[in-house]
mmCIF file of the C-alpha atoms, coordinates in Angstrom:
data_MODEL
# 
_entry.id   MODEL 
# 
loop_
_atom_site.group_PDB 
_atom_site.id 
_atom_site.type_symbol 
_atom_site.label_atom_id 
_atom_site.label_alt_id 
_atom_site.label_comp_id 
_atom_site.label_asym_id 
_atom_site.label_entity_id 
_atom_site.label_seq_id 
_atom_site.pdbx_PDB_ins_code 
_atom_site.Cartn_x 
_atom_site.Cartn_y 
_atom_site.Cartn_z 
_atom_site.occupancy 
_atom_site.B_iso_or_equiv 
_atom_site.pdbx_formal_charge 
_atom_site.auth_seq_id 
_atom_site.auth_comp_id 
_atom_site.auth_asym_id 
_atom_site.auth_atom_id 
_atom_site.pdbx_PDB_model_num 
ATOM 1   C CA . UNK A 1 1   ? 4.909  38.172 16.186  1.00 0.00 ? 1   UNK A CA 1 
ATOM 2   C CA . UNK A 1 2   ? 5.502  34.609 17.613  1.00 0.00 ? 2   UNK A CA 1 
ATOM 3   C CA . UNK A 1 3   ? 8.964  33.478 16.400  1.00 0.00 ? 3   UNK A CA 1 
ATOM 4   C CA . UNK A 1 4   ? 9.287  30.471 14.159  1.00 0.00 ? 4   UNK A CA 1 
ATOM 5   C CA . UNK A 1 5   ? 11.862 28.692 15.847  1.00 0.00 ? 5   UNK A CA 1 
ATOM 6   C CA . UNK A 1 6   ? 10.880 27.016 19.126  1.00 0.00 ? 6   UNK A CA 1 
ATOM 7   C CA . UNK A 1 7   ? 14.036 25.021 19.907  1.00 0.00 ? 7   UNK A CA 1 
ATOM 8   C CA . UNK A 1 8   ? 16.922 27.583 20.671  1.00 0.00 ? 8   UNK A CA 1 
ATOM 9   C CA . UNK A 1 9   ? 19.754 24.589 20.414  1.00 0.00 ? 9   UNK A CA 1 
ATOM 10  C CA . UNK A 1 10  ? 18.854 24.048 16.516  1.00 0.00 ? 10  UNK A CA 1 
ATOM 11  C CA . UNK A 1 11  ? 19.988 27.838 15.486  1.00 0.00 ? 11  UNK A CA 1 
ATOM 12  C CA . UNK A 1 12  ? 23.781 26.359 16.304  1.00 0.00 ? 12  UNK A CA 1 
ATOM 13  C CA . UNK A 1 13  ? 23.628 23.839 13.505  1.00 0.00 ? 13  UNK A CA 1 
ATOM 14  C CA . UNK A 1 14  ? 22.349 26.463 10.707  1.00 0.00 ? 14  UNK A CA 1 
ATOM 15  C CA . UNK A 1 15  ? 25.819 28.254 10.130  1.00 0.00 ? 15  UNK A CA 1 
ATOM 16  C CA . UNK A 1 16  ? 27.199 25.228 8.208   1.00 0.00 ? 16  UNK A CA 1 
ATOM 17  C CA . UNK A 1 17  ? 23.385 25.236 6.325   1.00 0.00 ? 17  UNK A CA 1 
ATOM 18  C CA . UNK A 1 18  ? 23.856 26.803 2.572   1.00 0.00 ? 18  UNK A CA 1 
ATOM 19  C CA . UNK A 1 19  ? 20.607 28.831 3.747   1.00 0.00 ? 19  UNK A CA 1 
ATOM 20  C CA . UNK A 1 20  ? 22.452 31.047 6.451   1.00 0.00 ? 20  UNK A CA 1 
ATOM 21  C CA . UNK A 1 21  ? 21.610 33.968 5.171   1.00 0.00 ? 21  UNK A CA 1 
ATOM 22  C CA . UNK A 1 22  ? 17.770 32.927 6.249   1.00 0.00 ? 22  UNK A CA 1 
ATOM 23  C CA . UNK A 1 23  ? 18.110 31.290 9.439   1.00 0.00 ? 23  UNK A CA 1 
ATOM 24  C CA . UNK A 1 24  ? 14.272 31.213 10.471  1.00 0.00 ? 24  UNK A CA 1 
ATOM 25  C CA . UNK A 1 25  ? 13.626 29.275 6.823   1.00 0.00 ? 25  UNK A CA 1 
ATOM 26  C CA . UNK A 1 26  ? 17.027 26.959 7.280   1.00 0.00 ? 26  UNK A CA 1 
ATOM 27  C CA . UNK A 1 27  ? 15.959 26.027 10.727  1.00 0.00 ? 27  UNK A CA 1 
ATOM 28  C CA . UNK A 1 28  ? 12.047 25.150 9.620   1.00 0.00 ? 28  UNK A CA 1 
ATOM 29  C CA . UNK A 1 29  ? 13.539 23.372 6.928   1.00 0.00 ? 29  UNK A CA 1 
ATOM 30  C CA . UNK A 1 30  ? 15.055 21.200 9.424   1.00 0.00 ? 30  UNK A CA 1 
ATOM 31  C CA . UNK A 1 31  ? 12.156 20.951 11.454  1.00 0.00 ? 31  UNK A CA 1 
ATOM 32  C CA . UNK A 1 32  ? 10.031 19.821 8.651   1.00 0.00 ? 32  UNK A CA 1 
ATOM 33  C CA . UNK A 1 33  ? 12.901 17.385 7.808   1.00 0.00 ? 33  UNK A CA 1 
ATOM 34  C CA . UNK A 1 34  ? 12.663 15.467 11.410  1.00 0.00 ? 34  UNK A CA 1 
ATOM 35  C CA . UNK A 1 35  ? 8.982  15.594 11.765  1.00 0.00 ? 35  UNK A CA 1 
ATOM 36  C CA . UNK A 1 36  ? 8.528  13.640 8.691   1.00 0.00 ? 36  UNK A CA 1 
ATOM 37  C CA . UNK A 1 37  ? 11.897 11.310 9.364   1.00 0.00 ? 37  UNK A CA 1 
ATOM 38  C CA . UNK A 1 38  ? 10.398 10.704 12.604  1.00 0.00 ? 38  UNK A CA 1 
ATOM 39  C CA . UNK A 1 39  ? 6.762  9.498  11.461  1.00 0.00 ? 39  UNK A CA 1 
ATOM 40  C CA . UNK A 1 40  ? 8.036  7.955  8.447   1.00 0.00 ? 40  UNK A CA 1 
ATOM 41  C CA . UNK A 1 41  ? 10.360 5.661  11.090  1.00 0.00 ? 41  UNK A CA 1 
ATOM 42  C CA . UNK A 1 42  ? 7.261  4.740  12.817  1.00 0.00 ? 42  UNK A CA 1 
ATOM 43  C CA . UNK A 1 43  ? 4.860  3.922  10.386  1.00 0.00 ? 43  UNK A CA 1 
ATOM 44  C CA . UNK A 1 44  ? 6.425  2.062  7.253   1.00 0.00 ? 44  UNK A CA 1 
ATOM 45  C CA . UNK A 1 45  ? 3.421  2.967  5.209   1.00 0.00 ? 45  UNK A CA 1 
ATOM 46  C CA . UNK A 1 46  ? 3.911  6.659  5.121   1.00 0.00 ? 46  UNK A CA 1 
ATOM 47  C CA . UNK A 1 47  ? 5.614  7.765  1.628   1.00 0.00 ? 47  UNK A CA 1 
ATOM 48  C CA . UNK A 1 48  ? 6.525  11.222 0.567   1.00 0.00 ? 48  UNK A CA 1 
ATOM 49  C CA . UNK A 1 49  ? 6.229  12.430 -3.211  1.00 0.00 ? 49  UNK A CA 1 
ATOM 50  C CA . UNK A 1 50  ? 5.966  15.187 -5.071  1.00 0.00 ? 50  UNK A CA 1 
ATOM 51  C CA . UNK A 1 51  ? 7.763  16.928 -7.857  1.00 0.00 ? 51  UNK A CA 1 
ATOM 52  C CA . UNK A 1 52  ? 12.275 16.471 -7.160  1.00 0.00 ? 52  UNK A CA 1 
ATOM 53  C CA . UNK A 1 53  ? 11.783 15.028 -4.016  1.00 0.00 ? 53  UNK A CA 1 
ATOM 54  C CA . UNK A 1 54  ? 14.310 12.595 -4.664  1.00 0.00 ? 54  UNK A CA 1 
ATOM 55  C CA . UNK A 1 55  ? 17.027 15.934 -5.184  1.00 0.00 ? 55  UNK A CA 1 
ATOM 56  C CA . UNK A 1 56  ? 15.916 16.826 -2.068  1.00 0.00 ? 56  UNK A CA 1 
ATOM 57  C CA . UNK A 1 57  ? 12.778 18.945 -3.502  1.00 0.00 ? 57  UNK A CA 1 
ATOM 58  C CA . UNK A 1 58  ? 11.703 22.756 -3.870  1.00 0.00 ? 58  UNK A CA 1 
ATOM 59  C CA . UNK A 1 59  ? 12.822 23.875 -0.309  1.00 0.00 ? 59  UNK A CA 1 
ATOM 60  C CA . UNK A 1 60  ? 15.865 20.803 0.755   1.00 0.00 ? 60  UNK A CA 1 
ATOM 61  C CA . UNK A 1 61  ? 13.310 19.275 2.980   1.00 0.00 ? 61  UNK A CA 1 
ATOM 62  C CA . UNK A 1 62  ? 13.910 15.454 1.626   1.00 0.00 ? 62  UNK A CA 1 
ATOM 63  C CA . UNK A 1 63  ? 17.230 15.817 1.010   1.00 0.00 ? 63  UNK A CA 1 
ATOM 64  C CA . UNK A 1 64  ? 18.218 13.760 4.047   1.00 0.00 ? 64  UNK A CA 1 
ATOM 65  C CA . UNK A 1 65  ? 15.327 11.526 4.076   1.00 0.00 ? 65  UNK A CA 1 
ATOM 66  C CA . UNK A 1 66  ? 16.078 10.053 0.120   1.00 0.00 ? 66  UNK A CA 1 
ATOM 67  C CA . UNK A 1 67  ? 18.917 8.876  1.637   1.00 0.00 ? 67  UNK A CA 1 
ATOM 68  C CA . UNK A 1 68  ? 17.420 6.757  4.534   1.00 0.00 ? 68  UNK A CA 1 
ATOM 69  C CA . UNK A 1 69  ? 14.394 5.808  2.964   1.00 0.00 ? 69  UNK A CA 1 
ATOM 70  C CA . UNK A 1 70  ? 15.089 5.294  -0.628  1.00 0.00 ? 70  UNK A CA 1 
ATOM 71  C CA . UNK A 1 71  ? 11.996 3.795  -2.022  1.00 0.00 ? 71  UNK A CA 1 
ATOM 72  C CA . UNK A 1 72  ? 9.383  5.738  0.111   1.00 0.00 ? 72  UNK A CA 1 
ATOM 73  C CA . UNK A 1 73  ? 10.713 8.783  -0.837  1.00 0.00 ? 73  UNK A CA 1 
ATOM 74  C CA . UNK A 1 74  ? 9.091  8.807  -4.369  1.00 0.00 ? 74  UNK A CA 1 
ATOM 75  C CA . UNK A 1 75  ? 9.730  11.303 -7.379  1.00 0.00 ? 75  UNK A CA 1 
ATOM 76  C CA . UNK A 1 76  ? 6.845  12.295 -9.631  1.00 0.00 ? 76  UNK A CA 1 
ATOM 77  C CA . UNK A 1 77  ? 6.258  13.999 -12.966 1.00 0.00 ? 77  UNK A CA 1 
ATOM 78  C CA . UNK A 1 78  ? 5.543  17.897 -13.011 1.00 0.00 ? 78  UNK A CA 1 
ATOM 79  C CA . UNK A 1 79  ? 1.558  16.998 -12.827 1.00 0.00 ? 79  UNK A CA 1 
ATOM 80  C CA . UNK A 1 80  ? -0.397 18.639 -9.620  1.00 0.00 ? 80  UNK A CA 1 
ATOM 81  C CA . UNK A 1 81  ? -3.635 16.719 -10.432 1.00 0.00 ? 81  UNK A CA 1 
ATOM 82  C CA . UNK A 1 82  ? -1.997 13.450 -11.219 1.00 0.00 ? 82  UNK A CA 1 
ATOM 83  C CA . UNK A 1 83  ? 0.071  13.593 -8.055  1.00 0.00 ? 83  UNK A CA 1 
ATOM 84  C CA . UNK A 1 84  ? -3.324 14.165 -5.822  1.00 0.00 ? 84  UNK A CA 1 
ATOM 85  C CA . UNK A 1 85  ? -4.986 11.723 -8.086  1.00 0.00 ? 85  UNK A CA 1 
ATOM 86  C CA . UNK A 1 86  ? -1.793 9.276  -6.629  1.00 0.00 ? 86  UNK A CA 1 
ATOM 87  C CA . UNK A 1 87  ? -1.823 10.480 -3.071  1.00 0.00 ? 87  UNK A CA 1 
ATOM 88  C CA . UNK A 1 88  ? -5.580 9.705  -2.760  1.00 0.00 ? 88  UNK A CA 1 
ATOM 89  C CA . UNK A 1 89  ? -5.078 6.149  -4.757  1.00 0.00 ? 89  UNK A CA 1 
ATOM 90  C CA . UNK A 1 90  ? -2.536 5.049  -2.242  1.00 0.00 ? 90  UNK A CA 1 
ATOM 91  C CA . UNK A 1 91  ? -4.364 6.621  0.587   1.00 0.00 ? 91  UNK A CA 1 
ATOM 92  C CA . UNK A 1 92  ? -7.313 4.561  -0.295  1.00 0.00 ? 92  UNK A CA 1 
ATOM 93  C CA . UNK A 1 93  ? -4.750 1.422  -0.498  1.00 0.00 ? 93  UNK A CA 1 
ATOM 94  C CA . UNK A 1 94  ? -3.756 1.702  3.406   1.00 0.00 ? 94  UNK A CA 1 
ATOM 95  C CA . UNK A 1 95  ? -0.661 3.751  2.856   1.00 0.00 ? 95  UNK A CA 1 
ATOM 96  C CA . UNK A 1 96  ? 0.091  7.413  4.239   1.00 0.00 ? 96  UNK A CA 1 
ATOM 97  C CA . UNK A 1 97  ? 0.995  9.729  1.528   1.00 0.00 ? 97  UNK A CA 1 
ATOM 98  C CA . UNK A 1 98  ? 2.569  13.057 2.424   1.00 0.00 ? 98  UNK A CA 1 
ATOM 99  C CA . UNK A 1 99  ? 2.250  15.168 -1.425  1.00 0.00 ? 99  UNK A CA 1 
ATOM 100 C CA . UNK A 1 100 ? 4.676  18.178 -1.494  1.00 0.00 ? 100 UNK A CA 1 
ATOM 101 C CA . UNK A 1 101 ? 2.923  20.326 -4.356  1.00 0.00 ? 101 UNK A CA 1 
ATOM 102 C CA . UNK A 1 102 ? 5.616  23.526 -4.472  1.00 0.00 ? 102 UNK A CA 1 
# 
């Protein structure tokens, strides 16, 4: 089996992480968390939504990124086919939707 963390130098920052009893999910987590940081500080039309994203979600993935990007990070009712429906509207607008459907 391939092991899910790539980057040794992350597994140091995990013991403070309220998921240390999971290190392999804690440290995805916080992979996740800079990929999307990182393209969402490139390109100002990328937004994330989905269901509590704004409480930092289903898995603690946003919970940094509410904080930095306040009104792209974007809360929506407990609706999967009204959130899709919303993601493909805005796609269709220019902007970059990222839908987290837990």
């Amino acid at each position: 089996d391939l092991p899910l963390v790539v980057n040794k130098s992350l597994q140091k920052d995990d013991s403070a992480d309220s998921d240390s009893n999971s290190p392999r999910r804690a440290v995805m987590r916080k992979h996740m968390t800079r990929g999307i940081r990182e393209i969402m500080e490139q390109d100002e039309n990328v937004l994330y939504m989905g269901e509590d994203v704004c409480h930092g979600g289903y898995y603690l993935v946003t919970d940094e990124l509410v904080k930095t990007f306040p009104h792209r990070v974007i809360d929506f009712p407990p609706d999967e086919t009204s959130l899709l429906g919303a993601g493909l509207g805005m796609s269709q607008r220019g902007l970059v939707p990222i839908v987290e459907i837990p």
